C-alpha atoms as a PDB file:
ATOM      1  CA  MET A   1      20.449 -36.468   6.406  1.00  0.00           C
ATOM      2  CA  THR A   2      20.425 -33.839   9.188  1.00  0.00           C
ATOM      3  CA  ARG A   3      23.167 -31.814   7.484  1.00  0.00           C
ATOM      4  CA  ARG A   4      21.183 -31.750   4.272  1.00  0.00           C
ATOM      5  CA  TRP A   5      18.103 -30.290   6.022  1.00  0.00           C
ATOM      6  CA  LEU A   6      20.259 -27.779   7.875  1.00  0.00           C
ATOM      7  CA  SER A   7      21.835 -26.707   4.572  1.00  0.00           C
ATOM      8  CA  LEU A   8      18.421 -26.316   2.942  1.00  0.00           C
ATOM      9  CA  ALA A   9      17.107 -24.327   5.889  1.00  0.00           C
ATOM     10  CA  LEU A  10      20.108 -21.985   5.853  1.00  0.00           C
ATOM     11  CA  ALA A  11      19.841 -21.532   2.097  1.00  0.00           C
ATOM     12  CA  GLY A  12      16.174 -20.600   2.503  1.00  0.00           C
ATOM     13  CA  LEU A  13      16.996 -18.073   5.214  1.00  0.00           C
ATOM     14  CA  PHE A  14      19.678 -16.444   3.085  1.00  0.00           C
ATOM     15  CA  THR A  15      17.277 -16.273   0.146  1.00  0.00           C
ATOM     16  CA  LEU A  16      14.584 -14.641   2.283  1.00  0.00           C
ATOM     17  CA  GLY A  17      17.165 -12.358   3.820  1.00  0.00           C
ATOM     18  CA  GLY A  18      18.162 -11.162   0.361  1.00  0.00           C
ATOM     19  CA  CYS A  19      14.567 -10.271  -0.479  1.00  0.00           C
ATOM     20  CA  ALA A  20      14.029  -8.527   2.832  1.00  0.00           C
ATOM     21  CA  SER A  21      17.239  -6.544   2.531  1.00  0.00           C
ATOM     22  CA  ALA A  22      15.899  -4.794  -0.578  1.00  0.00           C
ATOM     23  CA  TRP A  23      13.221  -3.257   1.650  1.00  0.00           C
ATOM     24  CA  LEU A  24      15.477  -2.780   4.672  1.00  0.00           C
ATOM     25  CA  HIS A  25      17.916  -0.864   2.469  1.00  0.00           C
ATOM     26  CA  PRO A  26      15.583   1.126   0.220  1.00  0.00           C
ATOM     27  CA  PRO A  27      16.729   2.522  -3.096  1.00  0.00           C
ATOM     28  CA  GLN A  28      18.351   5.938  -2.986  1.00  0.00           C
ATOM     29  CA  ALA A  29      17.684   9.037  -5.094  1.00  0.00           C
ATOM     30  CA  GLY A  30      19.538   8.938  -8.397  1.00  0.00           C
ATOM     31  CA  GLU A  31      19.483   5.148  -8.835  1.00  0.00           C
ATOM     32  CA  PRO A  32      18.525   4.040 -12.363  1.00  0.00           C
ATOM     33  CA  LEU A  33      15.085   2.550 -12.963  1.00  0.00           C
ATOM     34  CA  ALA A  34      16.556  -0.755 -14.202  1.00  0.00           C
ATOM     35  CA  ASP A  35      18.569  -1.208 -10.988  1.00  0.00           C
ATOM     36  CA  VAL A  36      15.569  -0.476  -8.757  1.00  0.00           C
ATOM     37  CA  ARG A  37      13.384  -2.833 -10.769  1.00  0.00           C
ATOM     38  CA  GLN A  38      16.015  -5.581 -10.508  1.00  0.00           C
ATOM     39  CA  ARG A  39      16.278  -5.147  -6.717  1.00  0.00           C
ATOM     40  CA  LEU A  40      12.579  -4.850  -5.930  1.00  0.00           C
ATOM     41  CA  GLY A  41      11.087  -7.069  -8.614  1.00  0.00           C
ATOM     42  CA  THR A  42       7.993  -6.578 -10.693  1.00  0.00           C
ATOM     43  CA  PRO A  43       5.817  -3.680  -9.502  1.00  0.00           C
ATOM     44  CA  THR A  44       2.095  -4.152  -8.909  1.00  0.00           C
ATOM     45  CA  ALA A  45       1.454  -1.239 -11.290  1.00  0.00           C
ATOM     46  CA  GLU A  46       3.167   1.499 -13.291  1.00  0.00           C
ATOM     47  CA  HIS A  47       1.799   5.009 -13.686  1.00  0.00           C
ATOM     48  CA  PRO A  48       2.976   7.808 -15.981  1.00  0.00           C
ATOM     49  CA  LEU A  49       3.952  11.037 -14.227  1.00  0.00           C
ATOM     50  CA  PRO A  50       3.987  14.575 -15.612  1.00  0.00           C
ATOM     51  CA  GLU A  51       6.984  15.629 -17.693  1.00  0.00           C
ATOM     52  CA  GLY A  52       7.763  12.079 -18.793  1.00  0.00           C
ATOM     53  CA  GLY A  53       8.382  10.554 -15.375  1.00  0.00           C
ATOM     54  CA  ARG A  54       7.153   7.195 -14.169  1.00  0.00           C
ATOM     55  CA  ARG A  55       5.846   5.833 -10.845  1.00  0.00           C
ATOM     56  CA  LEU A  56       6.355   2.185  -9.907  1.00  0.00           C
ATOM     57  CA  GLU A  57       3.884   0.868  -7.329  1.00  0.00           C
ATOM     58  CA  PHE A  58       4.783  -1.939  -4.921  1.00  0.00           C
ATOM     59  CA  ALA A  59       1.607  -2.762  -2.971  1.00  0.00           C
ATOM     60  CA  THR A  60       1.636  -5.367  -0.212  1.00  0.00           C
ATOM     61  CA  GLY A  61      -1.874  -6.643  -0.870  1.00  0.00           C
ATOM     62  CA  PRO A  62      -5.223  -6.429   0.827  1.00  0.00           C
ATOM     63  CA  PHE A  63      -3.882  -7.322   4.267  1.00  0.00           C
ATOM     64  CA  GLY A  64      -0.625  -5.394   3.957  1.00  0.00           C
ATOM     65  CA  LYS A  65      -0.250  -1.977   5.503  1.00  0.00           C
ATOM     66  CA  HIS A  66       2.323  -0.552   3.083  1.00  0.00           C
ATOM     67  CA  THR A  67       2.372   0.560  -0.530  1.00  0.00           C
ATOM     68  CA  TRP A  68       5.744   1.740  -1.724  1.00  0.00           C
ATOM     69  CA  MET A  69       5.969   4.191  -4.624  1.00  0.00           C
ATOM     70  CA  ALA A  70       9.163   4.772  -6.587  1.00  0.00           C
ATOM     71  CA  ASP A  71       9.056   7.988  -8.636  1.00  0.00           C
ATOM     72  CA  PHE A  72      11.449   8.399 -11.561  1.00  0.00           C
ATOM     73  CA  ASP A  73      12.174  11.441 -13.703  1.00  0.00           C
ATOM     74  CA  ALA A  74      12.120  11.417 -17.509  1.00  0.00           C
ATOM     75  CA  ALA A  75      15.769  10.291 -17.549  1.00  0.00           C
ATOM     76  CA  GLY A  76      14.876   7.169 -15.516  1.00  0.00           C
ATOM     77  CA  LYS A  77      16.573   8.272 -12.276  1.00  0.00           C
ATOM     78  CA  LEU A  78      14.898   7.707  -8.913  1.00  0.00           C
ATOM     79  CA  VAL A  79      13.574  10.945  -7.446  1.00  0.00           C
ATOM     80  CA  LYS A  80      11.599   9.615  -4.467  1.00  0.00           C
ATOM     81  CA  PHE A  81      10.872   6.276  -2.767  1.00  0.00           C
ATOM     82  CA  GLU A  82       8.240   6.274  -0.043  1.00  0.00           C
ATOM     83  CA  ASP A  83       5.461   4.380   1.678  1.00  0.00           C
ATOM     84  CA  VAL A  84       2.279   6.269   0.758  1.00  0.00           C
ATOM     85  CA  LEU A  85      -0.076   4.631   3.260  1.00  0.00           C
ATOM     86  CA  ASN A  86       0.177   7.151   6.086  1.00  0.00           C
ATOM     87  CA  GLU A  87      -1.839  10.040   7.495  1.00  0.00           C
ATOM     88  CA  ALA A  88       0.336  12.709   5.840  1.00  0.00           C
ATOM     89  CA  GLN A  89      -0.450  11.246   2.410  1.00  0.00           C
ATOM     90  CA  PHE A  90      -4.116  10.737   3.299  1.00  0.00           C
ATOM     91  CA  GLY A  91      -4.325  14.444   4.144  1.00  0.00           C
ATOM     92  CA  ARG A  92      -3.382  15.235   0.536  1.00  0.00           C
ATOM     93  CA  ILE A  93      -6.428  13.432  -0.871  1.00  0.00           C
ATOM     94  CA  GLU A  94      -8.888  16.103  -1.929  1.00  0.00           C
ATOM     95  CA  ALA A  95     -12.514  15.934  -2.966  1.00  0.00           C
ATOM     96  CA  GLY A  96     -12.846  16.286  -6.717  1.00  0.00           C
ATOM     97  CA  ILE A  97      -9.969  14.086  -7.859  1.00  0.00           C
ATOM     98  CA  THR A  98     -10.758  11.037  -9.964  1.00  0.00           C
ATOM     99  CA  ARG A  99     -10.647   7.399  -8.966  1.00  0.00           C
ATOM    100  CA  GLU A 100      -7.631   7.013 -11.305  1.00  0.00           C
ATOM    101  CA  GLN A 101      -5.783   9.898  -9.608  1.00  0.00           C
ATOM    102  CA  LEU A 102      -6.502   8.304  -6.228  1.00  0.00           C
ATOM    103  CA  ARG A 103      -5.054   5.011  -7.481  1.00  0.00           C
ATOM    104  CA  VAL A 104      -1.862   6.783  -8.600  1.00  0.00           C
ATOM    105  CA  GLN A 105      -1.542   8.527  -5.221  1.00  0.00           C
ATOM    106  CA  LEU A 106      -2.277   5.607  -2.866  1.00  0.00           C
ATOM    107  CA  GLY A 107      -2.298   2.421  -4.914  1.00  0.00           C
ATOM    108  CA  PRO A 108      -4.949  -0.285  -4.639  1.00  0.00           C
ATOM    109  CA  PRO A 109      -7.321  -0.315  -1.671  1.00  0.00           C
ATOM    110  CA  ALA A 110      -7.518  -3.194   0.789  1.00  0.00           C
ATOM    111  CA  ARG A 111     -11.291  -3.351   0.386  1.00  0.00           C
ATOM    112  CA  ILE A 112     -13.936  -1.879  -1.901  1.00  0.00           C
ATOM    113  CA  TRP A 113     -17.519  -1.720  -0.655  1.00  0.00           C
ATOM    114  CA  ALA A 114     -20.758   0.124  -1.322  1.00  0.00           C
ATOM    115  CA  VAL A 115     -22.717   2.612   0.767  1.00  0.00           C
ATOM    116  CA  ARG A 116     -26.080   2.525  -0.980  1.00  0.00           C
ATOM    117  CA  TYR A 117     -27.892   5.140   1.099  1.00  0.00           C
ATOM    118  CA  HIS A 118     -25.214   7.676   0.101  1.00  0.00           C
ATOM    119  CA  ASP A 119     -24.670   6.200  -3.405  1.00  0.00           C
ATOM    120  CA  GLN A 120     -20.916   5.825  -2.929  1.00  0.00           C
ATOM    121  CA  THR A 121     -18.273   3.225  -3.449  1.00  0.00           C
ATOM    122  CA  VAL A 122     -15.771   3.280  -0.604  1.00  0.00           C
ATOM    123  CA  TRP A 123     -12.124   2.365  -0.974  1.00  0.00           C
ATOM    124  CA  SER A 124     -10.579   1.385   2.379  1.00  0.00           C
ATOM    125  CA  TYR A 125      -6.842   1.384   3.043  1.00  0.00           C
ATOM    126  CA  ARG A 126      -5.051  -0.422   5.842  1.00  0.00           C
ATOM    127  CA  TYR A 127      -1.993   1.369   7.192  1.00  0.00           C
ATOM    128  CA  ASP A 128       0.459   1.055  10.043  1.00  0.00           C
ATOM    129  CA  ASN A 129      -1.002   2.895  13.068  1.00  0.00           C
ATOM    130  CA  LEU A 130      -1.412   2.259  16.781  1.00  0.00           C
ATOM    131  CA  ALA A 131      -5.191   2.801  16.789  1.00  0.00           C
ATOM    132  CA  CYS A 132      -5.793   0.021  14.217  1.00  0.00           C
ATOM    133  CA  MET A 133      -7.764   2.307  11.920  1.00  0.00           C
ATOM    134  CA  LEU A 134      -8.617   2.208   8.217  1.00  0.00           C
ATOM    135  CA  PHE A 135      -8.625   5.207   5.903  1.00  0.00           C
ATOM    136  CA  HIS A 136     -11.805   5.399   3.786  1.00  0.00           C
ATOM    137  CA  VAL A 137     -12.337   7.298   0.539  1.00  0.00           C
ATOM    138  CA  GLY A 138     -15.908   7.829  -0.703  1.00  0.00           C
ATOM    139  CA  ILE A 139     -16.235   7.827  -4.498  1.00  0.00           C
ATOM    140  CA  THR A 140     -19.321   8.899  -6.466  1.00  0.00           C
ATOM    141  CA  PRO A 141     -20.839   6.768  -9.258  1.00  0.00           C
ATOM    142  CA  GLN A 142     -19.082   9.142 -11.682  1.00  0.00           C
ATOM    143  CA  GLY A 143     -15.695   8.112 -10.234  1.00  0.00           C
ATOM    144  CA  ILE A 144     -15.008  11.336  -8.321  1.00  0.00           C
ATOM    145  CA  VAL A 145     -13.687  11.433  -4.735  1.00  0.00           C
ATOM    146  CA  GLU A 146     -16.397  12.971  -2.570  1.00  0.00           C
ATOM    147  CA  ASP A 147     -15.078  12.604   0.988  1.00  0.00           C
ATOM    148  CA  THR A 148     -12.670  10.778   3.291  1.00  0.00           C
ATOM    149  CA  SER A 149     -12.871   9.418   6.828  1.00  0.00           C
ATOM    150  CA  TYR A 150     -11.249   7.032   9.292  1.00  0.00           C
ATOM    151  CA  GLY A 151     -12.804   4.017  10.964  1.00  0.00           C
ATOM    152  CA  PRO A 152     -11.839   0.930  12.959  1.00  0.00           C
ATOM    153  CA  ASP A 153     -10.275  -2.002  11.126  1.00  0.00           C
ATOM    154  CA  PRO A 154     -12.541  -5.047  11.676  1.00  0.00           C
ATOM    155  CA  LEU A 155      -9.470  -7.295  11.611  1.00  0.00           C
ATOM    156  CA  CYS A 156      -8.342  -5.719  14.868  1.00  0.00           C
ATOM    157  CA  GLU A 157     -11.514  -6.215  16.859  1.00  0.00           C
ATOM    158  CA  ARG A 158     -10.823  -7.995  20.110  1.00  0.00           C
ATOM    159  CA  ARG A 159     -13.337  -9.855  22.180  1.00  0.00           C
ATOM    160  CA  PHE A 160     -12.825  -9.169  25.892  1.00  0.00           C
ATOM    161  CA  PHE A 161     -15.886 -11.024  27.106  1.00  0.00           C
ATOM    162  CA  GLY A 162     -17.056 -14.572  26.712  1.00  0.00           C
ATOM    163  CA  PRO A 163     -19.833 -15.661  24.348  1.00  0.00           C
ATOM    164  CA  GLY A 164     -23.098 -13.957  25.211  1.00  0.00           C
ATOM    165  CA  ASP A 165     -21.420 -11.324  27.398  1.00  0.00           C
ATOM    166  CA  THR A 166     -21.731  -7.632  26.516  1.00  0.00           C
END
């Protein structure tokens, strides 16, 4: 009975290791779309790119801090594979782009919430950073990006005092 459980546990580890290795060894430029899709699985979204290209989105969900984008040319060859949730990418978000363009650039937000006094919907993105910050994008009712900012991630708040202490 013990050998059977050990065998099952090892099989599970090897299976998980295979999934993790796809991300530890990312696809390389020039790989065909079908091969990348087979390695990484079903994307969370697909977006058309100019000149017949395609972008596959692999988002890690509302609590994840990574969204991987795989860009392919019109011939179906990988051009670029990168994590887009970082400050360099956030710096490229400009006021005036549409909500749909934002989605293509950064993927789905971790949280969507309203700021009524400013009449905005805010998309917040978690990302890997030492300060435990969120990136916020303010969107008008017309679906246009108005501004961006950074703020603390409430999931990282730590309580250093006991109840009732300030």
